[in-house]
Short mmCIF file of C-alpha atoms in Angstrom, two decimals:
data_model
loop_
_atom_site.label_atom_id
_atom_site.label_comp_id
_atom_site.label_asym_id
_atom_site.label_seq_id
_atom_site.Cartn_x
_atom_site.Cartn_y
_atom_site.Cartn_z
CA UNK Z 1 112.44 183.45 -47.63
CA UNK Z 2 115.88 184.43 -46.40
CA UNK Z 3 117.54 181.83 -44.22
CA UNK Z 4 119.68 182.42 -41.16
CA UNK Z 5 122.97 181.98 -43.06
CA UNK Z 6 122.08 184.74 -45.55
CA UNK Z 7 120.82 186.95 -42.73
CA UNK Z 8 124.13 186.54 -40.90
CA UNK Z 9 126.11 187.37 -44.06
CA UNK Z 10 123.99 190.47 -44.68
CA UNK Z 11 124.43 191.68 -41.12
CA UNK Z 12 128.20 191.15 -41.21
CA UNK Z 13 128.43 193.05 -44.52
CA UNK Z 14 126.35 195.87 -43.01
CA UNK Z 15 128.57 195.94 -39.91
CA UNK Z 16 131.70 196.32 -42.05
CA UNK Z 17 130.03 199.11 -44.01
CA UNK Z 18 128.88 200.90 -40.84
CA UNK Z 19 132.36 200.64 -39.32
CA UNK Z 20 133.95 201.93 -42.53
CA UNK Z 21 136.07 198.79 -42.90
CA UNK Z 22 136.53 197.36 -46.38
CA UNK Z 23 136.56 193.63 -47.01
CA UNK Z 24 140.20 193.99 -48.04
CA UNK Z 25 141.12 195.68 -44.76
CA UNK Z 26 139.20 193.13 -42.70
CA UNK Z 27 140.92 190.34 -44.63
CA UNK Z 28 144.34 191.83 -43.96
CA UNK Z 29 143.66 192.21 -40.24
CA UNK Z 30 142.36 188.65 -39.96
CA UNK Z 31 145.06 187.03 -42.10
CA UNK Z 32 142.65 185.94 -44.84
CA UNK Z 33 142.78 186.38 -48.56
CA UNK Z 34 140.28 188.90 -49.89
CA UNK Z 35 138.94 186.10 -52.08
CA UNK Z 36 138.12 183.95 -49.05
CA UNK Z 37 136.52 186.88 -47.23
CA UNK Z 38 134.39 187.66 -50.27
CA UNK Z 39 133.38 184.02 -50.61
CA UNK Z 40 132.24 183.93 -46.97
CA UNK Z 41 130.26 187.15 -47.32
CA UNK Z 42 128.58 186.15 -50.59
CA UNK Z 43 127.69 182.58 -49.70
CA UNK Z 44 130.14 180.74 -51.94
CA UNK Z 45 131.65 179.27 -48.76
CA UNK Z 46 130.29 178.98 -45.23
CA UNK Z 47 130.51 181.93 -42.88
CA UNK Z 48 130.80 180.23 -39.51
CA UNK Z 49 129.76 181.90 -36.29
CA UNK Z 50 133.42 181.88 -35.26
CA UNK Z 51 134.46 183.85 -38.36
CA UNK Z 52 131.47 186.16 -38.08
CA UNK Z 53 132.45 186.87 -34.48
CA UNK Z 54 136.03 187.71 -35.48
CA UNK Z 55 134.87 190.00 -38.29
CA UNK Z 56 132.32 191.73 -36.06
CA UNK Z 57 134.98 192.22 -33.38
CA UNK Z 58 136.86 194.41 -35.87
CA UNK Z 59 133.69 196.52 -36.07
CA UNK Z 60 133.34 196.71 -32.27
CA UNK Z 61 130.18 194.63 -32.54
CA UNK Z 62 129.12 191.23 -31.25
CA UNK Z 63 126.69 188.47 -32.10
CA UNK Z 64 123.54 188.21 -30.01
CA UNK Z 65 121.39 185.13 -30.52
CA UNK Z 66 117.76 185.11 -29.52
CA UNK Z 67 115.07 182.46 -29.52
CA UNK Z 68 111.44 183.23 -30.25
CA UNK Z 69 108.32 181.12 -30.04
CA UNK Z 70 106.88 180.43 -33.50
CA UNK Z 71 103.43 181.89 -33.89
CA UNK Z 72 102.83 180.82 -37.50
CA UNK Z 73 101.60 177.30 -36.69
#
């Protein structure tokens, strides 16, 4: 099962791809090393909501959080 952290990383990677922004370009615009950006997007270091929000802002996207009632119990 994919957890929320991996789901967030996958969606941020997809947003960069959709926007046509490379990890290197996003890193440059955000003042990060490409190594750190890659580590956040591959799970070697934590991708916080704050960083995800900044990356998604480059893509003209935003985070929307929803809550659903569990029906599997």
